[in-house]
Coordinates of C-alpha atoms in Angstrom, one line a residue:
X16 CA 9.9 -54.4 -15.0
X17 CA 12.9 -54.6 -12.6
X18 CA 15.4 -51.8 -13.3
X19 CA 18.8 -51.9 -12.4
X20 CA 20.7 -48.7 -11.4
X21 CA 21.2 -47.6 -15.2
X22 CA 17.7 -48.1 -16.0
X23 CA 18.2 -51.5 -17.8
X24 CA 16.0 -54.6 -17.0
X25 CA 17.8 -57.8 -16.4
X26 CA 16.4 -61.3 -15.5
X27 CA 19.4 -62.1 -12.8
X28 CA 17.9 -63.2 -9.3
X29 CA 21.2 -62.5 -7.9
X30 CA 21.9 -59.0 -6.1
X31 CA 25.8 -59.9 -6.2
X32 CA 25.5 -60.0 -9.9
X33 CA 23.5 -56.8 -10.2
X34 CA 25.8 -55.2 -7.9
X35 CA 29.0 -56.5 -10.3
X36 CA 27.1 -55.7 -13.5
X37 CA 26.3 -52.0 -12.4
X38 CA 30.1 -51.6 -11.6
X39 CA 30.6 -53.0 -14.9
X40 CA 28.5 -50.6 -16.7
X41 CA 29.8 -47.4 -14.9
X42 CA 33.4 -49.0 -15.6
X43 CA 32.4 -48.9 -19.5
X44 CA 31.2 -45.2 -19.1
X45 CA 34.2 -43.9 -17.2
X46 CA 36.9 -46.2 -19.5
X47 CA 37.7 -47.7 -16.2
X48 CA 40.6 -50.6 -16.3
X49 CA 38.5 -52.4 -13.7
X50 CA 35.5 -53.2 -16.2
X51 CA 36.7 -56.5 -17.2
X52 CA 37.3 -57.5 -13.6
X53 CA 33.4 -56.1 -12.8
X54 CA 32.2 -57.8 -15.8
X55 CA 33.7 -61.2 -14.7
X56 CA 32.5 -60.9 -11.3
X57 CA 29.1 -60.6 -12.6
X58 CA 29.3 -64.1 -14.3
X59 CA 30.9 -65.6 -11.4
X60 CA 27.8 -64.7 -9.7
X61 CA 25.5 -65.1 -12.3
X62 CA 26.8 -67.3 -15.3
X63 CA 23.8 -66.8 -17.1
X64 CA 23.4 -63.0 -16.8
X65 CA 22.4 -62.7 -20.4
X66 CA 23.2 -58.6 -20.3
X67 CA 26.8 -59.7 -19.1
X68 CA 27.2 -62.1 -21.8
X69 CA 26.2 -59.8 -24.2
X70 CA 28.3 -57.1 -23.4
X71 CA 31.2 -59.5 -23.5
X72 CA 30.5 -60.0 -26.8
X73 CA 30.5 -56.8 -27.8
X74 CA 33.6 -55.9 -25.9
X75 CA 35.4 -58.7 -28.1
X76 CA 34.3 -57.5 -31.0
X77 CA 35.1 -53.6 -30.5
X78 CA 38.7 -54.8 -30.0
X79 CA 39.0 -55.6 -33.6
X80 CA 41.4 -58.5 -33.6
X81 CA 40.4 -61.7 -36.0
X82 CA 41.3 -64.1 -33.0
X83 CA 38.5 -62.4 -31.1
X84 CA 35.8 -63.0 -33.6
X85 CA 35.4 -66.6 -32.2
X86 CA 34.8 -65.6 -28.5
X87 CA 32.6 -63.1 -29.5
X88 CA 30.2 -65.8 -31.4
X89 CA 30.8 -67.7 -28.2
X90 CA 29.3 -65.1 -26.1
X91 CA 26.6 -64.6 -28.2
X92 CA 25.6 -68.4 -28.1
X93 CA 25.8 -68.5 -24.3
X94 CA 23.6 -65.3 -24.2
X95 CA 21.0 -67.1 -26.4
X96 CA 21.1 -70.4 -23.9
X97 CA 21.1 -68.0 -21.0
X98 CA 17.9 -66.2 -22.3
X99 CA 16.1 -69.5 -23.2
X100 CA 17.3 -70.7 -19.6
X101 CA 15.4 -67.4 -18.3
X102 CA 12.1 -67.9 -20.3
X103 CA 13.1 -65.8 -22.8
X104 CA 14.7 -63.1 -20.7
X105 CA 13.3 -59.5 -20.4
X106 CA 13.1 -57.3 -23.7
X107 CA 15.9 -55.1 -22.9
X108 CA 18.1 -58.4 -22.9
X109 CA 16.3 -59.5 -26.2
X110 CA 17.3 -56.4 -28.0
X111 CA 20.8 -56.6 -26.6
X112 CA 21.1 -60.4 -27.9
X113 CA 19.4 -59.5 -31.2
X114 CA 22.0 -56.7 -31.8
X115 CA 25.0 -58.8 -30.9
X116 CA 23.6 -61.1 -33.5
X117 CA 24.1 -58.4 -36.1
X118 CA 27.3 -57.5 -34.7
X119 CA 28.7 -60.9 -34.8
X120 CA 27.7 -61.2 -38.3
X121 CA 29.7 -58.3 -39.5
X122 CA 27.3 -55.5 -39.3
X123 CA 27.7 -52.7 -36.9
X124 CA 25.5 -50.6 -38.5
X125 CA 22.9 -52.9 -38.1
X126 CA 23.5 -53.8 -34.5
X127 CA 23.4 -49.7 -33.5
X128 CA 20.1 -49.6 -35.7
X129 CA 18.9 -52.5 -33.5
X130 CA 19.8 -51.2 -30.0
X131 CA 18.2 -47.5 -31.3
X132 CA 14.7 -49.1 -32.4
X133 CA 14.7 -51.8 -29.5
X134 CA 14.8 -48.7 -26.9
X135 CA 13.2 -46.3 -29.0
X136 CA 10.8 -45.5 -26.1
X137 CA 13.6 -45.1 -23.5
X138 CA 16.5 -43.4 -25.3
X139 CA 18.1 -42.6 -22.0
X140 CA 18.8 -46.2 -21.2
X141 CA 22.5 -46.0 -20.8
X142 CA 24.1 -49.1 -21.9
X143 CA 22.3 -49.8 -25.1
X144 CA 22.9 -45.9 -26.1
X145 CA 26.7 -46.2 -25.1
X146 CA 27.2 -49.1 -27.5
X147 CA 25.3 -47.9 -30.1
X148 CA 27.6 -44.8 -29.6
X149 CA 30.9 -46.7 -29.7
X150 CA 29.7 -48.9 -32.8
X151 CA 29.0 -45.6 -34.8
X152 CA 32.1 -44.2 -33.7
X153 CA 33.8 -47.3 -35.1
X154 CA 31.7 -46.4 -38.4
X155 CA 32.6 -42.9 -38.7
X156 CA 28.8 -42.5 -38.5
X157 CA 28.8 -39.1 -36.7
X158 CA 25.0 -38.4 -38.1
X159 CA 23.9 -41.5 -36.4
X160 CA 25.7 -40.7 -33.2
X161 CA 23.9 -37.2 -33.1
X162 CA 20.3 -38.5 -34.2
X163 CA 20.6 -40.8 -31.3
X164 CA 22.0 -38.0 -28.6
X165 CA 19.4 -35.8 -30.0
X166 CA 17.1 -38.4 -28.9
X167 CA 18.5 -38.8 -25.6
X168 CA 18.2 -35.0 -25.1
X169 CA 14.7 -34.7 -25.6
X170 CA 14.1 -36.5 -22.2
X171 CA 17.6 -35.9 -20.6
X172 CA 17.7 -34.0 -16.9
X173 CA 20.4 -34.3 -14.5
X174 CA 18.3 -36.5 -12.2
X175 CA 18.6 -39.6 -15.2
X176 CA 21.1 -42.2 -14.3
X177 CA 24.4 -41.6 -16.1
X178 CA 23.4 -38.2 -17.0
X179 CA 26.5 -36.7 -17.2
X180 CA 27.9 -39.8 -19.2
X181 CA 25.1 -39.4 -21.9
X182 CA 25.5 -35.6 -22.1
X183 CA 29.4 -36.1 -22.7
X184 CA 28.5 -38.4 -25.7
X185 CA 26.2 -35.8 -27.0
X186 CA 29.1 -33.3 -26.7
X187 CA 31.4 -35.6 -28.9
X188 CA 28.5 -36.2 -31.3
X189 CA 28.2 -32.3 -31.5
X190 CA 31.7 -31.9 -31.9
X191 CA 32.3 -34.0 -34.8
X192 CA 29.9 -32.1 -36.6
X193 CA 31.8 -29.1 -36.1
X194 CA 29.2 -27.4 -33.6
X195 CA 31.9 -26.4 -31.3
X196 CA 30.4 -23.8 -28.9
X197 CA 27.6 -26.2 -28.3
X198 CA 29.8 -29.4 -27.7
X199 CA 32.0 -27.4 -25.4
X200 CA 29.0 -26.1 -23.2
X201 CA 28.0 -29.8 -23.2
X202 CA 30.9 -31.1 -22.5
X203 CA 32.3 -28.9 -19.7
X204 CA 28.9 -29.4 -18.3
X205 CA 29.3 -33.3 -18.4
X206 CA 32.1 -33.3 -16.5
X207 CA 30.8 -31.1 -13.8
X208 CA 27.9 -33.6 -13.5
X209 CA 30.4 -36.7 -13.6
X210 CA 34.0 -35.6 -13.0
X211 CA 34.6 -39.3 -14.4
X212 CA 33.4 -38.6 -17.5
X213 CA 36.6 -39.2 -19.4
X214 CA 34.6 -39.0 -23.1
X215 CA 33.2 -35.5 -22.1
X216 CA 36.5 -34.2 -21.1
X217 CA 37.9 -35.7 -24.6
X218 CA 35.1 -34.0 -26.6
X219 CA 36.2 -30.6 -25.3
X220 CA 39.9 -31.3 -26.0
X221 CA 38.6 -32.0 -29.7
X222 CA 36.9 -28.5 -29.8
X223 CA 40.0 -27.0 -28.7
X224 CA 42.1 -28.7 -31.2
X225 CA 39.8 -27.9 -34.0
X226 CA 39.9 -24.4 -33.3
X227 CA 43.5 -24.4 -33.0
X228 CA 43.6 -23.2 -29.4
X229 CA 46.4 -24.7 -28.2
X230 CA 46.9 -23.0 -25.0
X231 CA 43.3 -23.7 -23.6
X232 CA 43.5 -27.1 -25.0
X233 CA 46.5 -28.1 -22.7
X234 CA 45.1 -26.5 -19.9
X235 CA 42.2 -28.2 -20.1
X236 CA 43.9 -31.6 -20.4
X237 CA 46.4 -30.9 -17.6
X238 CA 43.4 -29.9 -15.6
X239 CA 41.8 -33.0 -16.1
X240 CA 44.4 -35.3 -15.8
X241 CA 43.6 -36.6 -12.4
X242 CA 40.5 -37.9 -14.4
X243 CA 41.8 -39.5 -17.5
X244 CA 45.0 -40.5 -16.1
X245 CA 43.2 -43.2 -14.2
X246 CA 41.5 -44.8 -17.3
X247 CA 42.4 -47.7 -19.1
X248 CA 44.3 -47.3 -22.5
X249 CA 42.2 -44.2 -23.0
X250 CA 44.5 -42.6 -21.0
X251 CA 47.2 -43.0 -23.9
X252 CA 44.6 -41.4 -26.3
X253 CA 44.2 -38.8 -24.2
X254 CA 47.9 -38.2 -23.7
X255 CA 47.9 -38.3 -27.7
X256 CA 46.0 -35.4 -28.0
X257 CA 48.0 -33.6 -25.6
X258 CA 51.2 -34.3 -27.6
X259 CA 49.0 -32.9 -30.7
X260 CA 48.7 -29.6 -29.3
X261 CA 52.3 -29.4 -27.9
X262 CA 53.1 -30.5 -31.4
X263 CA 51.2 -27.3 -33.2
X264 CA 53.2 -25.2 -30.5
X265 CA 56.6 -26.6 -32.1
X266 CA 57.4 -28.4 -28.6
X267 CA 59.1 -31.2 -30.3
X268 CA 60.8 -31.9 -27.2
X269 CA 57.7 -32.2 -25.1
X270 CA 55.9 -34.3 -27.4
X271 CA 58.5 -37.0 -27.5
X272 CA 58.6 -36.8 -23.8
X273 CA 54.8 -37.2 -23.7
X274 CA 55.0 -39.9 -26.6
X275 CA 57.5 -42.1 -24.4
X276 CA 55.9 -41.7 -21.1
X277 CA 52.3 -41.5 -22.0
X278 CA 51.4 -42.3 -25.6
X279 CA 53.2 -45.3 -25.8
X280 CA 54.7 -46.4 -22.3
X281 CA 53.9 -50.1 -23.2
X282 CA 54.4 -52.0 -26.3
X283 CA 50.6 -53.1 -26.5
X284 CA 49.1 -54.3 -29.7
X285 CA 45.6 -52.6 -29.2
X286 CA 44.8 -51.0 -32.5
X287 CA 43.7 -47.7 -30.8
X288 CA 47.1 -47.7 -29.0
X289 CA 49.0 -48.2 -32.4
X290 CA 47.1 -45.7 -34.0
X291 CA 48.0 -43.0 -31.4
X292 CA 51.8 -44.0 -31.9
X293 CA 51.9 -44.4 -35.7
X294 CA 49.8 -41.2 -36.5
X295 CA 52.1 -39.1 -34.1
X296 CA 55.2 -40.5 -35.5
X297 CA 53.9 -40.0 -38.7
X298 CA 53.5 -36.3 -38.2
X299 CA 56.7 -35.6 -36.5
X300 CA 58.6 -37.2 -39.4
X301 CA 56.5 -34.5 -41.6
X302 CA 58.0 -32.0 -39.1
X303 CA 61.5 -33.5 -39.9
X304 CA 61.9 -34.5 -35.9
X305 CA 64.5 -37.4 -35.6
X306 CA 62.2 -40.1 -33.8
X307 CA 64.9 -42.4 -33.1
X308 CA 64.0 -46.0 -33.0
X309 CA 60.5 -45.5 -31.8
X310 CA 59.5 -46.7 -35.7
X311 CA 61.4 -50.1 -34.7
X312 CA 59.5 -50.4 -31.5
X313 CA 56.3 -50.8 -33.6
X314 CA 57.5 -53.2 -36.0
X315 CA 56.9 -56.6 -34.3
X316 CA 53.4 -55.8 -33.6
X317 CA 52.9 -54.4 -37.2
X318 CA 54.3 -57.4 -38.9
X319 CA 52.1 -59.7 -36.6
X320 CA 49.1 -57.7 -37.6
X321 CA 49.6 -57.6 -41.2
X322 CA 47.4 -60.3 -42.2
X323 CA 44.5 -58.9 -39.8
X324 CA 41.7 -56.9 -41.8
X325 CA 39.1 -57.2 -39.4
X326 CA 38.9 -53.1 -39.2
X327 CA 40.3 -51.3 -42.2
X328 CA 41.1 -48.3 -40.0
X329 CA 43.1 -50.4 -38.0
X330 CA 44.8 -52.1 -41.1
X331 CA 45.6 -48.6 -42.3
X332 CA 47.6 -47.4 -39.5
X333 CA 49.5 -51.0 -39.6
X334 CA 50.1 -50.2 -43.2
X335 CA 51.4 -47.1 -42.6
X336 CA 53.9 -48.3 -39.9
X337 CA 55.3 -51.0 -42.2
X338 CA 55.9 -48.1 -45.0
X339 CA 57.6 -46.2 -42.5
X340 CA 59.8 -49.0 -41.5
X341 CA 60.4 -50.0 -45.2
X342 CA 58.8 -53.2 -44.9
X343 CA 57.5 -53.4 -48.4
X344 CA 56.4 -57.2 -48.3
X345 CA 54.4 -56.5 -45.1
X346 CA 52.6 -53.6 -47.1
X347 CA 51.7 -56.0 -49.9
X348 CA 50.1 -58.4 -47.5
X349 CA 47.7 -55.8 -46.1
X350 CA 47.0 -54.4 -49.5
X351 CA 46.4 -58.2 -50.6
X352 CA 44.3 -58.5 -47.4
X353 CA 42.2 -55.5 -48.2
X354 CA 41.7 -56.8 -51.7
X355 CA 40.3 -60.1 -50.2
X356 CA 38.4 -58.0 -47.6
X357 CA 36.6 -56.1 -50.3
X358 CA 35.4 -59.0 -52.1
X359 CA 33.8 -60.2 -48.7
X360 CA 30.4 -59.1 -46.8
X361 CA 29.7 -57.1 -43.9
X362 CA 30.5 -53.2 -43.2
X363 CA 34.1 -53.5 -43.7
X364 CA 34.2 -55.1 -46.9
X365 CA 32.3 -52.0 -48.2
X366 CA 34.8 -49.6 -46.3
X367 CA 37.7 -51.8 -47.8
X368 CA 36.4 -51.5 -51.4
X369 CA 35.1 -48.0 -51.5
X370 CA 38.1 -46.5 -49.2
X371 CA 40.4 -48.6 -47.8
X372 CA 42.0 -50.1 -50.9
X373 CA 42.6 -46.8 -52.8
X374 CA 43.9 -45.4 -49.3
X375 CA 46.3 -48.0 -48.4
X376 CA 47.8 -47.7 -52.2
X377 CA 48.4 -44.2 -51.6
X378 CA 49.9 -44.3 -48.0
X379 CA 52.2 -47.1 -49.6
X380 CA 53.2 -44.6 -52.3
X381 CA 51.7 -47.4 -54.6
X382 CA 48.7 -45.4 -56.2
X383 CA 47.4 -46.0 -59.8
X384 CA 46.2 -43.3 -61.8
X385 CA 42.5 -44.5 -61.3
X386 CA 43.4 -43.7 -57.2
X387 CA 44.5 -40.4 -58.2
X388 CA 41.6 -39.5 -60.5
X389 CA 38.9 -40.6 -57.5
X390 CA 41.1 -38.3 -54.9
X391 CA 37.6 -36.0 -54.4
X392 CA 35.3 -38.9 -53.9
X393 CA 38.0 -40.8 -51.6
X394 CA 38.2 -37.4 -49.4
X395 CA 34.1 -37.2 -49.2
X396 CA 34.2 -41.1 -48.2
X397 CA 36.7 -40.7 -45.8
X398 CA 34.8 -40.8 -42.8
X399 CA 33.7 -44.4 -43.6
X400 CA 37.0 -45.5 -42.4
X401 CA 35.8 -44.8 -38.8
X402 CA 37.4 -42.7 -35.8
X403 CA 37.2 -39.3 -35.2
X404 CA 37.8 -36.2 -37.5
X405 CA 41.0 -35.8 -35.3
X406 CA 41.8 -39.6 -36.2
X407 CA 41.1 -39.1 -39.8
X408 CA 43.0 -36.3 -40.2
X409 CA 45.9 -38.4 -40.5
X410 CA 44.6 -39.6 -43.4
X411 CA 43.8 -36.4 -45.0
X412 CA 47.4 -35.2 -44.3
X413 CA 48.7 -38.4 -46.1
X414 CA 46.9 -38.1 -49.0
X415 CA 47.4 -34.2 -49.1
X416 CA 51.3 -35.0 -49.0
X417 CA 50.9 -37.7 -51.9
X418 CA 48.9 -35.1 -53.9
X419 CA 52.0 -32.9 -53.4
X420 CA 54.4 -35.7 -54.2
X421 CA 52.5 -36.1 -57.6
X422 CA 52.6 -32.6 -58.6
X423 CA 48.8 -32.3 -58.3
X424 CA 48.5 -28.7 -56.5
X425 CA 44.8 -28.9 -57.3
X426 CA 44.2 -31.8 -55.5
X427 CA 46.3 -30.2 -52.3
X428 CA 44.3 -27.3 -52.8
X429 CA 40.9 -29.3 -52.4
X430 CA 42.2 -31.3 -49.4
X431 CA 43.1 -27.9 -47.6
X432 CA 39.7 -26.6 -48.4
X433 CA 37.9 -29.8 -47.3
X434 CA 40.1 -30.1 -43.9
X435 CA 39.7 -26.2 -43.3
X436 CA 35.7 -27.1 -42.7
X437 CA 37.0 -28.8 -39.8
X438 CA 39.8 -27.2 -38.1
X439 CA 42.0 -24.2 -38.2
X440 CA 44.7 -24.1 -40.6
X441 CA 47.9 -25.5 -38.6
X442 CA 51.5 -25.8 -38.9
X443 CA 51.6 -29.4 -40.1
X444 CA 49.7 -28.9 -43.3
X445 CA 51.9 -26.0 -43.8
X446 CA 55.1 -27.9 -43.4
X447 CA 53.7 -30.8 -45.6
X448 CA 53.0 -27.9 -48.3
X449 CA 56.6 -26.2 -47.6
X450 CA 58.5 -29.5 -48.6
X451 CA 56.2 -30.2 -51.7
X452 CA 57.4 -26.8 -52.9
X453 CA 60.9 -27.5 -52.4

């Protein structure tokens, strides 16, 4: 079995395609802006590169846009055709395509499981592990991430291909479980081994944020700036973390500066960029900071995306933007879309039904008595929305604010207790509580 630099077996006979694909995999690991170019170079050198076609399919799906579902399905069809042309392809390629089929069908959970099972004997093979990690991140499946990275750590050594990147993923999985000391140690080691491991650097920034150690967090991110600032739009997310740390310190002028120059320097409609912007502006609003016309800058994108319920996590951020803008026709469009989503199939249909709809109504100020009665269960099920604990904290804060507005002191206290198990008490929750009491 011929393996590339990342221990993955492909059926290509083109050395040019193999080199380009290795660059694409490294780009995926490092959040490089050149990843797409490297992937296209792979397919230019070998249009039947099965793994590149599969990766193209996953890349489209992870962007979570309704218009990219068709290109993802096309990539799957092309990968299957290429595999047949290559006498069935390698076993590694077969597993990747089999997993992509599940993802195209709407089940990221099944896709991740297929990748884990298909590489059970070689769990440290970087590409399938990283894709599985990314899918589970979008599902909020922290236990799945940690189970997979624990299997990697059983065979891990510094000599492994992508050793630092693998360790960075493990650090993040540890952090999401609240194992902060172990996460910090693993993340720091990952960055030492692989200086462009933005994900490992990201994991450590989460640790500092959750501990409420703002000085150490700011120092860590500023020291790593030369690494994360070279990333694709992941750099915007790293800047978001930096802004949150400054927000906790009450440095609102610096937060707005970071927002304008680094969190939202471009009016992109990538759901991750929009989520950064929406959740930061919302937090600033809670601390009574004048954000000027910054909400209005999101209006066109939010209105454009109001019918897209591909990912509930994205829809809820779009809804929050529209609610802040007073665009309640758009808000109702999103809620109607989530109702239709909940009646469908796939992972996100379940998320919409169990968490998305009640949370959407709460954020919009349109909650029913039934929504408020299921507050405890909603908080328990919150991870289903996907993303990290830090990202979902926006939703916990929104629910806490709604509980306070509705006079539900017991509900507010329960949310505070749940939140306190994940992170140190912060001034933002205190601000929400203070305004609740006024």
